[in-house]
Short mmCIF file of C-alpha atoms in Angstrom, two decimals:
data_model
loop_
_atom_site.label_atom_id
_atom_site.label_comp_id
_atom_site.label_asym_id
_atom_site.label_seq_id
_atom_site.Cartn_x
_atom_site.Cartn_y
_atom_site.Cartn_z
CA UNK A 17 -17.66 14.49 -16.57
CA UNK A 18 -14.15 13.64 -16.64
CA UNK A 19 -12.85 12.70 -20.04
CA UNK A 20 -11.18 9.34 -21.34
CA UNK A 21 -7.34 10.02 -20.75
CA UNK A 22 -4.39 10.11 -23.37
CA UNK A 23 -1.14 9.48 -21.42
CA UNK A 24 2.06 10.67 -22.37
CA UNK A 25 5.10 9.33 -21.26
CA UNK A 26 7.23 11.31 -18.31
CA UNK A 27 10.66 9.53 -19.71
CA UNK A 28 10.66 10.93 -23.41
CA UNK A 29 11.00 14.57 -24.07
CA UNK A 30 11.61 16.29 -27.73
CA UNK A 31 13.63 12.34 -28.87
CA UNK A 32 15.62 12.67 -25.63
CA UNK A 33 14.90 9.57 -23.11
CA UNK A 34 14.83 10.98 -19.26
CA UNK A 35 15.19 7.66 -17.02
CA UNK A 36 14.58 6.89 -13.79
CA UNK A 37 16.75 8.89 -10.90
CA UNK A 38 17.79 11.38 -13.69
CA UNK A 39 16.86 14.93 -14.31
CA UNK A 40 17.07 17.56 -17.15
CA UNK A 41 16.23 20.83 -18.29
CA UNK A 42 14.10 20.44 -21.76
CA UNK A 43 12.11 23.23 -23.83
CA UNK A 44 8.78 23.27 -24.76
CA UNK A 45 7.80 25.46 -27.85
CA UNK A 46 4.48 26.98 -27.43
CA UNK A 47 4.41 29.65 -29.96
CA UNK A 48 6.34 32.21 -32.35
CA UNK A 49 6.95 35.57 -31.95
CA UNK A 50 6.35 38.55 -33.87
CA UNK A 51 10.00 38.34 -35.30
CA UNK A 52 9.48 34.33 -36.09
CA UNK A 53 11.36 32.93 -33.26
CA UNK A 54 10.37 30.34 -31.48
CA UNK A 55 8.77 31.08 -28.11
CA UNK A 56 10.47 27.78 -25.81
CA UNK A 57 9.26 27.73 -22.15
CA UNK A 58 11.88 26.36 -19.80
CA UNK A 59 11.14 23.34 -17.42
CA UNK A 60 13.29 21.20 -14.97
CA UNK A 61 12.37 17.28 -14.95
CA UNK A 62 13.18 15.42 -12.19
CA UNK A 63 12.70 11.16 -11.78
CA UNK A 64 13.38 9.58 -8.62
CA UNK A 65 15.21 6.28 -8.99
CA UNK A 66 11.86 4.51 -7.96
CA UNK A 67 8.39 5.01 -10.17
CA UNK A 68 5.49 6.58 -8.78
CA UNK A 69 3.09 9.76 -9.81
CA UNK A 70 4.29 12.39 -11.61
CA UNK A 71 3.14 15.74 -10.60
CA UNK A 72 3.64 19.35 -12.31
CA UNK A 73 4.25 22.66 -10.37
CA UNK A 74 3.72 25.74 -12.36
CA UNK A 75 3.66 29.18 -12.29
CA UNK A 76 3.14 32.61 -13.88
CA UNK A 77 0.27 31.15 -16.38
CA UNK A 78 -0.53 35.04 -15.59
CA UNK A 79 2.75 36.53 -16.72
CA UNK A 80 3.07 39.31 -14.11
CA UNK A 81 2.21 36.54 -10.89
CA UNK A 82 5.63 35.71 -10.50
CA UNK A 83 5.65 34.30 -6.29
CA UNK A 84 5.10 31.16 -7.98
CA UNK A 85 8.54 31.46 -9.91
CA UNK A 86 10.11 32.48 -7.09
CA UNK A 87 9.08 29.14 -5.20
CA UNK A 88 9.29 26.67 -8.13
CA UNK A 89 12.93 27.94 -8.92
CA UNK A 90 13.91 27.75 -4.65
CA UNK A 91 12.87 24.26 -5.35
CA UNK A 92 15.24 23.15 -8.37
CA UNK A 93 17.90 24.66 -6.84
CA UNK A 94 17.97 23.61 -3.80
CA UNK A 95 20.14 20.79 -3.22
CA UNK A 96 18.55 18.98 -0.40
CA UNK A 97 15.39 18.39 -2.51
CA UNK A 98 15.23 14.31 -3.08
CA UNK A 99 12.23 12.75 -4.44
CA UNK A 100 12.11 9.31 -3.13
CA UNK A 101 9.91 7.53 -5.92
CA UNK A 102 7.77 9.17 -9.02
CA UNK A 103 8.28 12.63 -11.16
CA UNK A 104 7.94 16.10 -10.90
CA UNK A 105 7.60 18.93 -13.78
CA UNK A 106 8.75 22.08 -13.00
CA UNK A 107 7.65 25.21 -14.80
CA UNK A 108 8.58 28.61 -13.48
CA UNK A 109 7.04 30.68 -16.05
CA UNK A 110 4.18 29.00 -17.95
CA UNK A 111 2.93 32.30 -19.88
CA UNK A 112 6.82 33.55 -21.49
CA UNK A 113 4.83 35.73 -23.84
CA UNK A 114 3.05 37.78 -20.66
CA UNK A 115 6.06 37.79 -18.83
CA UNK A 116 8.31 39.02 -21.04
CA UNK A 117 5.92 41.85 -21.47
CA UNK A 118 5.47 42.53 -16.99
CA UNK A 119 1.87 41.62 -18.39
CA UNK A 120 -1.16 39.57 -17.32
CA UNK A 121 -2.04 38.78 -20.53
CA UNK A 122 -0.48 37.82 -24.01
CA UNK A 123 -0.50 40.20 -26.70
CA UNK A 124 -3.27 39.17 -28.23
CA UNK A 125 -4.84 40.49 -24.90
CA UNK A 126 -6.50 36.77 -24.24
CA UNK A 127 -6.32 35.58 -20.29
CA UNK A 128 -4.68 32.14 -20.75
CA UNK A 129 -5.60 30.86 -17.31
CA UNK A 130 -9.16 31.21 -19.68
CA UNK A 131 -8.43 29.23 -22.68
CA UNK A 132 -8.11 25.70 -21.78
CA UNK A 133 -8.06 23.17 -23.09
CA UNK A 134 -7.48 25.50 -26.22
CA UNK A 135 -7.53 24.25 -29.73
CA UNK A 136 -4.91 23.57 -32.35
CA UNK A 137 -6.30 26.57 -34.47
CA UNK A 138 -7.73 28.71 -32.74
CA UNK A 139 -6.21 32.14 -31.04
CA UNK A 140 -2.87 32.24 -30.08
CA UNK A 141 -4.36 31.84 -26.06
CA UNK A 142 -5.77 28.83 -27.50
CA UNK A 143 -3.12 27.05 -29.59
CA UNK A 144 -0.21 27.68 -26.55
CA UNK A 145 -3.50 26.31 -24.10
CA UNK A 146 -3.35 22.99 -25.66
CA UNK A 147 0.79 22.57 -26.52
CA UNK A 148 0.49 23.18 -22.62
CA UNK A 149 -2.23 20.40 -22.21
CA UNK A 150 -1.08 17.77 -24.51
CA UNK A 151 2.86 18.34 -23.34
CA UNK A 152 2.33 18.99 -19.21
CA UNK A 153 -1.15 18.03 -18.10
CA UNK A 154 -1.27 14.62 -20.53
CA UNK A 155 2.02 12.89 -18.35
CA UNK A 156 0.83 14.24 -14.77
CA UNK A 157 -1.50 12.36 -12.65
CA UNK A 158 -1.41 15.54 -10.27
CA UNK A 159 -1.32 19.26 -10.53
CA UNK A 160 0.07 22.01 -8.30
CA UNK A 161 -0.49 25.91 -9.51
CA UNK A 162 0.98 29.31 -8.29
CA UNK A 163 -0.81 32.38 -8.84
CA UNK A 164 -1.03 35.94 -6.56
CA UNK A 165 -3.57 38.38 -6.64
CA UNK A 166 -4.23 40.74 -9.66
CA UNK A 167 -2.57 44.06 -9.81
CA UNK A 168 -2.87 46.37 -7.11
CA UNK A 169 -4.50 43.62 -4.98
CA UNK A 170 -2.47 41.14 -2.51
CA UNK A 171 -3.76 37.71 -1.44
CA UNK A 172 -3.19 35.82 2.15
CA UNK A 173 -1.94 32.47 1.21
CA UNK A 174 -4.83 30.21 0.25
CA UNK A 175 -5.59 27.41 -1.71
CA UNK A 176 -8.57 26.30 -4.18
CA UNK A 177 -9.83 23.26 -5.67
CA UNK A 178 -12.82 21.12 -6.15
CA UNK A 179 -13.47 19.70 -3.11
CA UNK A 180 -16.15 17.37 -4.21
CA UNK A 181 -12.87 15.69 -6.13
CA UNK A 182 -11.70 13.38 -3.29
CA UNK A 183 -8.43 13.44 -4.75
CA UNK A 184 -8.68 17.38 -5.23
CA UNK A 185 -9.48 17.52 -1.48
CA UNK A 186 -6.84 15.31 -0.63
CA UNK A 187 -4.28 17.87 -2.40
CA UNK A 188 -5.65 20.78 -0.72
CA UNK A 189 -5.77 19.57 2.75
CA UNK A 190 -2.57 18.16 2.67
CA UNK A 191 -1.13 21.28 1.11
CA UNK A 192 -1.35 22.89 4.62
CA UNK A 193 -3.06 26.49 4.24
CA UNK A 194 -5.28 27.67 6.76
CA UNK A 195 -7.58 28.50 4.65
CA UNK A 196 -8.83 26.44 1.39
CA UNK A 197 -11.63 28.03 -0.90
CA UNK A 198 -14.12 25.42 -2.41
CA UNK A 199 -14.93 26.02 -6.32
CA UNK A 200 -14.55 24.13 -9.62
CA UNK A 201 -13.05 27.86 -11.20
CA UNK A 202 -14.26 29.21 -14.11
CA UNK A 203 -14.75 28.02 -17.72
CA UNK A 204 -11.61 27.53 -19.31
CA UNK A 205 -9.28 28.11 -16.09
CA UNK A 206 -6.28 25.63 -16.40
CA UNK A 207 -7.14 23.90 -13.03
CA UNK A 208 -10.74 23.56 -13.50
CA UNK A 209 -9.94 21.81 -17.40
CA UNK A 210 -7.14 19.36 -15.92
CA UNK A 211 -9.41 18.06 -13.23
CA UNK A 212 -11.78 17.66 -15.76
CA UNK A 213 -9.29 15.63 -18.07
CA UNK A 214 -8.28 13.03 -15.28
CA UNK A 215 -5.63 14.95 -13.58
CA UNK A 216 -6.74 16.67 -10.06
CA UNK A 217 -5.36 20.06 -9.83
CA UNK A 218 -5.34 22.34 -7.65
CA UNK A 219 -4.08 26.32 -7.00
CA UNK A 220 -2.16 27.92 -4.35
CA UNK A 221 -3.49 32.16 -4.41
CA UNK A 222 -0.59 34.97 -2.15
CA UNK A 223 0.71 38.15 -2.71
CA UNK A 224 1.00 40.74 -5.19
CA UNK A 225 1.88 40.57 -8.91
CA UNK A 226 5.52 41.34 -9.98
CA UNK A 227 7.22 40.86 -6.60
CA UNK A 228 9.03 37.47 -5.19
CA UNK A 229 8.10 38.08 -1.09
CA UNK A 230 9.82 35.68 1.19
CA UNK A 231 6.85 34.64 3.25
CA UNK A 232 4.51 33.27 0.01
CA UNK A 233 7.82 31.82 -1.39
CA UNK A 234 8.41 29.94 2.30
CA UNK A 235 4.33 29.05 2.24
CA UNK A 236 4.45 27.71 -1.21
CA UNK A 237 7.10 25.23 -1.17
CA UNK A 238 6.10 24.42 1.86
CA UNK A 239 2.66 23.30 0.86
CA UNK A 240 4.32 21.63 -2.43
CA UNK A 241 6.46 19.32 0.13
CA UNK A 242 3.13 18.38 2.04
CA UNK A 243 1.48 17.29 -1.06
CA UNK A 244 4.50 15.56 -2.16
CA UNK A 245 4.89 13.86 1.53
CA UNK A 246 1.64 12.91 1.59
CA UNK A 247 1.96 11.07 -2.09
CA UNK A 248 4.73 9.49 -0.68
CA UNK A 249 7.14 10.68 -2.90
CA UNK A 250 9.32 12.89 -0.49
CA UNK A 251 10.99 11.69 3.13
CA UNK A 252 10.29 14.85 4.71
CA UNK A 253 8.42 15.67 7.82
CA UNK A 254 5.09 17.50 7.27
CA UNK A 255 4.19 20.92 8.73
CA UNK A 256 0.58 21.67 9.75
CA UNK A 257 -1.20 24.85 10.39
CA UNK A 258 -2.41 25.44 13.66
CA UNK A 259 -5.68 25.38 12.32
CA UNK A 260 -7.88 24.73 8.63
CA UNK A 261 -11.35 26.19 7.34
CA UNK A 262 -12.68 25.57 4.39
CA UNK A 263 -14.54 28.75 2.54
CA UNK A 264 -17.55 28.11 0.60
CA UNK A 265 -18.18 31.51 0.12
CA UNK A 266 -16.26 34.70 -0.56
CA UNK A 267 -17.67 38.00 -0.96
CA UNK A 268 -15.59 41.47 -2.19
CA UNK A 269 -16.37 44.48 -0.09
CA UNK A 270 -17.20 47.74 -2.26
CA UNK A 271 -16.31 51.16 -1.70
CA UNK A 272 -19.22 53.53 -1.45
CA UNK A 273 -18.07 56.86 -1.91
CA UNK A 274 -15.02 58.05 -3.84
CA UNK A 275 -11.80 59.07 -1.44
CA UNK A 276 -8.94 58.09 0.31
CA UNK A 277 -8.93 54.89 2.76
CA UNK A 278 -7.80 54.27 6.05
CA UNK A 279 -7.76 50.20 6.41
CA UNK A 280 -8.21 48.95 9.95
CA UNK A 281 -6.90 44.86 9.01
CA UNK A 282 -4.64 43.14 7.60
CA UNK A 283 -4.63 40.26 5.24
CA UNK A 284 -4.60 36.86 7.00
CA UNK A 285 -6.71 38.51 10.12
CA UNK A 286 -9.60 36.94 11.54
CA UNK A 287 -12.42 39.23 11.65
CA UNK A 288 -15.77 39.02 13.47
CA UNK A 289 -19.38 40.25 12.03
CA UNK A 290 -19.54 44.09 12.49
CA UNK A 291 -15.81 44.44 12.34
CA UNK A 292 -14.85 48.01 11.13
CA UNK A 293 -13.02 47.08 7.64
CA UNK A 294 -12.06 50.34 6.46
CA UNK A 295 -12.87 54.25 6.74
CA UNK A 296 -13.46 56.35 3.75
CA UNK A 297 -12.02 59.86 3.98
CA UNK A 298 -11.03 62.67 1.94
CA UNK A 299 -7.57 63.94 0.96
CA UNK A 300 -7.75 66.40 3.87
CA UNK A 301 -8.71 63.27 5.96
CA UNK A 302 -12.41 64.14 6.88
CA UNK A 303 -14.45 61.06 7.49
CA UNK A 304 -16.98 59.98 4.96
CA UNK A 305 -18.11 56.44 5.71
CA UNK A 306 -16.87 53.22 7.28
CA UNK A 307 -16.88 49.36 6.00
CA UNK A 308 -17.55 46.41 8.21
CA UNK A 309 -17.68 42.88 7.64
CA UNK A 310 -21.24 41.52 6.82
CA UNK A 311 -20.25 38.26 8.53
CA UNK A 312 -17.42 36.03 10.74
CA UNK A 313 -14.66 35.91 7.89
CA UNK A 314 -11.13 35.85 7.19
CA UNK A 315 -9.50 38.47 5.31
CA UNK A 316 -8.22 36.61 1.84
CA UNK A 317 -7.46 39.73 -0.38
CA UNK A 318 -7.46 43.15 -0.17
CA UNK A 319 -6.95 46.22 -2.54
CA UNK A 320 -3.31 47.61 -1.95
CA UNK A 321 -4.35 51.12 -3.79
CA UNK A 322 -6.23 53.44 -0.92
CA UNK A 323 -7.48 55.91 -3.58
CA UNK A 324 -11.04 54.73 -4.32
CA UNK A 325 -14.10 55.17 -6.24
CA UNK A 326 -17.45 53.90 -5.59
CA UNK A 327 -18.04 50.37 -6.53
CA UNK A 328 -14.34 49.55 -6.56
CA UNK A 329 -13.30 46.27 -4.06
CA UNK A 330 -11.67 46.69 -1.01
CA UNK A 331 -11.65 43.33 0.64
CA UNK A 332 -12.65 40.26 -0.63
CA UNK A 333 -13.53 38.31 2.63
CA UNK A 334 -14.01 34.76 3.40
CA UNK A 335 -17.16 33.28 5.41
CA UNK A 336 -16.02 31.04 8.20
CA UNK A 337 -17.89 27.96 8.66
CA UNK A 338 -21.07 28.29 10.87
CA UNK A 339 -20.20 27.49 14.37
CA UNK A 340 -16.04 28.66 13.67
CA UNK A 341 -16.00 31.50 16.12
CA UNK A 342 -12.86 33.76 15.01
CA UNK A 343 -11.74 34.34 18.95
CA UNK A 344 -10.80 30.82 18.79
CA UNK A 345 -9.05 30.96 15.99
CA UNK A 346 -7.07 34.16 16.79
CA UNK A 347 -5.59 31.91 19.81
CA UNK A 348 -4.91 28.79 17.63
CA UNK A 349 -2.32 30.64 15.76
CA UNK A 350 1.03 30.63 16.30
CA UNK A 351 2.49 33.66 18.21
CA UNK A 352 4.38 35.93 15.31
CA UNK A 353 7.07 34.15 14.92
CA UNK A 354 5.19 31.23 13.26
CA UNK A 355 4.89 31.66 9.35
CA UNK A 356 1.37 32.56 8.84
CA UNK A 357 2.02 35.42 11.61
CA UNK A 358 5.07 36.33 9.68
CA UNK A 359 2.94 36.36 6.24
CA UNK A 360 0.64 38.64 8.02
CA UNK A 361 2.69 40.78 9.22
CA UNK A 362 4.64 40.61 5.95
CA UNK A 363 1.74 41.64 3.89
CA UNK A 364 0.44 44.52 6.20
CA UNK A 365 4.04 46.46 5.11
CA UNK A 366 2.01 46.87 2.43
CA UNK A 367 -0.43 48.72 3.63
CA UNK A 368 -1.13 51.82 6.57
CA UNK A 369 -3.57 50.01 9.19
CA UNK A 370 -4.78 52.47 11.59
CA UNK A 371 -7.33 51.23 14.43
CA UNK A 372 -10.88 52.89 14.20
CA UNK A 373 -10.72 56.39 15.43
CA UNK A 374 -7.20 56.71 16.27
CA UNK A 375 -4.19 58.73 14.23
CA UNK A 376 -3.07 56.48 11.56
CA UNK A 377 0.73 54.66 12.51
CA UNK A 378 2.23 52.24 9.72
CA UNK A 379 0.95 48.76 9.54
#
């Protein structure tokens, strides 16, 4: 049930007034550090000369996921970016106390992207959870957040909401990913607490941790432009995928044996039901065993570490809609030079695909 709202006003910040058509780069103190400084995240407001919603874009809540920062900075600076009526909030680094540290998590080893919406004395995950909810989430009537995969894993540009939020679903199909994952998140996620305080949210998932790559940089402000264009707040021109599915279900394919893998996709590819996945060798190279896909999926995430034990994931794979045969969605893709054919192949550099049988040549 979502809760009662307690609005904040966009145009006052720490005494200072922000009006309409202005911008400014404020602080936000979320915590102390061990040496008693203040811990101040930075973030960029911006007010179009007309009112309208006000929206946040954050990223790094997981300190070491820093595509996000990459996009939401490319953003502030660039200097053809006009909002046309309403707000934005711009945080490139959510979680300083992570990042600081090239870490996931804060030193009091909580996951922050668990501890919302956190509790004025509780842990430190919880007390910087709500600062974060009572000074971002309580002016925004909409939320955009950037994540990437975990470490050692990368993650084919996605995005996930609550679909069964029609204003969560309008966010995620405007966005313009091929591929949007339905779920309400976990207890305590960030996403999953603002929707559930009056302020649909929802997450944009690519790449790998610690790295700024071009391609989920170009795919994530272009999905923040949709969602803008489509709130009206932006006079740009909207660019769709060739094509949308919407996962309901994801599953992670386990290794079986210990060893050494030989991968036979790529992130982003389409895959059909018996599809070799990857072959389990050892360090000499000797076959062992080979994954396939248990059903018609797309390839969302996969493990970027070949050295394996049994049990560990190797791809996490998306179920296509019943009746979405993947053939046809191999040919609605742009050739290569499109961006999700550049993401794909950008991805795969990553990673030594061999086909099934044959000598293995980089991917």
């Amino acid at each position: 049930m979502k809760k009662d709202r307690v609005r904040k006003p966009i145009d006052k910040w720490n005494g200072e007034s922000i009006p309409l058509g202005a911008s400014r780069d404020v602080k936000l103190t979320v915590s102390e550090s061990y040496s008693s400084m203040s811990v101040r995240i930075p973030i960029h407001i911006r007010r179009a000369k007309q009112d309208g919603p006000v929206v946040f874009v954050t990223a790094a809540l997981h300190g070491d996921e820093i595509n996000g920062t990459g996009a939401v900075r490319q953003l502030v600076q660039d200097p053809d970016f006009e909002l046309i009526r309403g707000s934005m909030i711009f945080v490139p680094v959510l979680n300083l106390l992570a990042f600081d540290r090239h870490s996931r998590y804060l030193p009091d080893r909580r996951d922050l992207n668990r501890s919302f919406p956190g509790s004025e004395s509780g842990s430190l995950a919880g007390r910087m959870a709500r600062t974060i909810f009572e000074e971002i989430v309580s002016r925004c009537d909409y939320g955009i957040d950037l994540h990437t995969a975990s470490v050692r894993r990368t993650n084919y540009p996605n995005v996930r909401g609550d679909l069964s939020d029609p204003e969560v679903r309008r966010l995620a199909v405007a966005f313009g990913s091929e591929i949007i994952m339905n779920g309400v998140g976990p207890p305590g996620a960030f996403r999953r607490e603002a929707c559930l305080a009056g302020c649909p949210s929802i997450i944009m998932e690519g790449g790998e941790v610690w790295k700024v790559e071009p391609g989920i940089v170009e795919s994530a402000v272009r999905g923040i432009k949709n969602v803008l264009h489509n709130l009206e707040m932006v006079d740009v021109e909207p660019v769709s995928p060739d094509y949308q599915v919407i996962v309901e279900k994801s599953k992670w394919i386990r290794a079986e044996h210990g060893g050494f893998l030989q991968f036979h996709v790529k992130p982003g590819d389409i895959i059909a039901e018996g599809q070799p996945l990857a072959t389990n060798t050892t360090l000499l190279g000797r076959g062992r065993s080979m994954l396939h896909a248990p059903f018609d999926s797309v390839v969302i995430g996969m493990t970027t570490l070949p050295a394996t034990s049994p049990g560990e994931p190797v791809c996490n794979l998306g179920k296509l809609p019943k009746g979405t045969k993947p053939s046809k969605l191999r040919r609605m893709r742009r050739e290569e030079d499109g961006l999700e054919g550049q993401v794909v192949e950008e991805l795969s550099t990553n990673l030594l695909i061999v086909e099934p049988g044959k000598p293995m040549k980089k991917g």
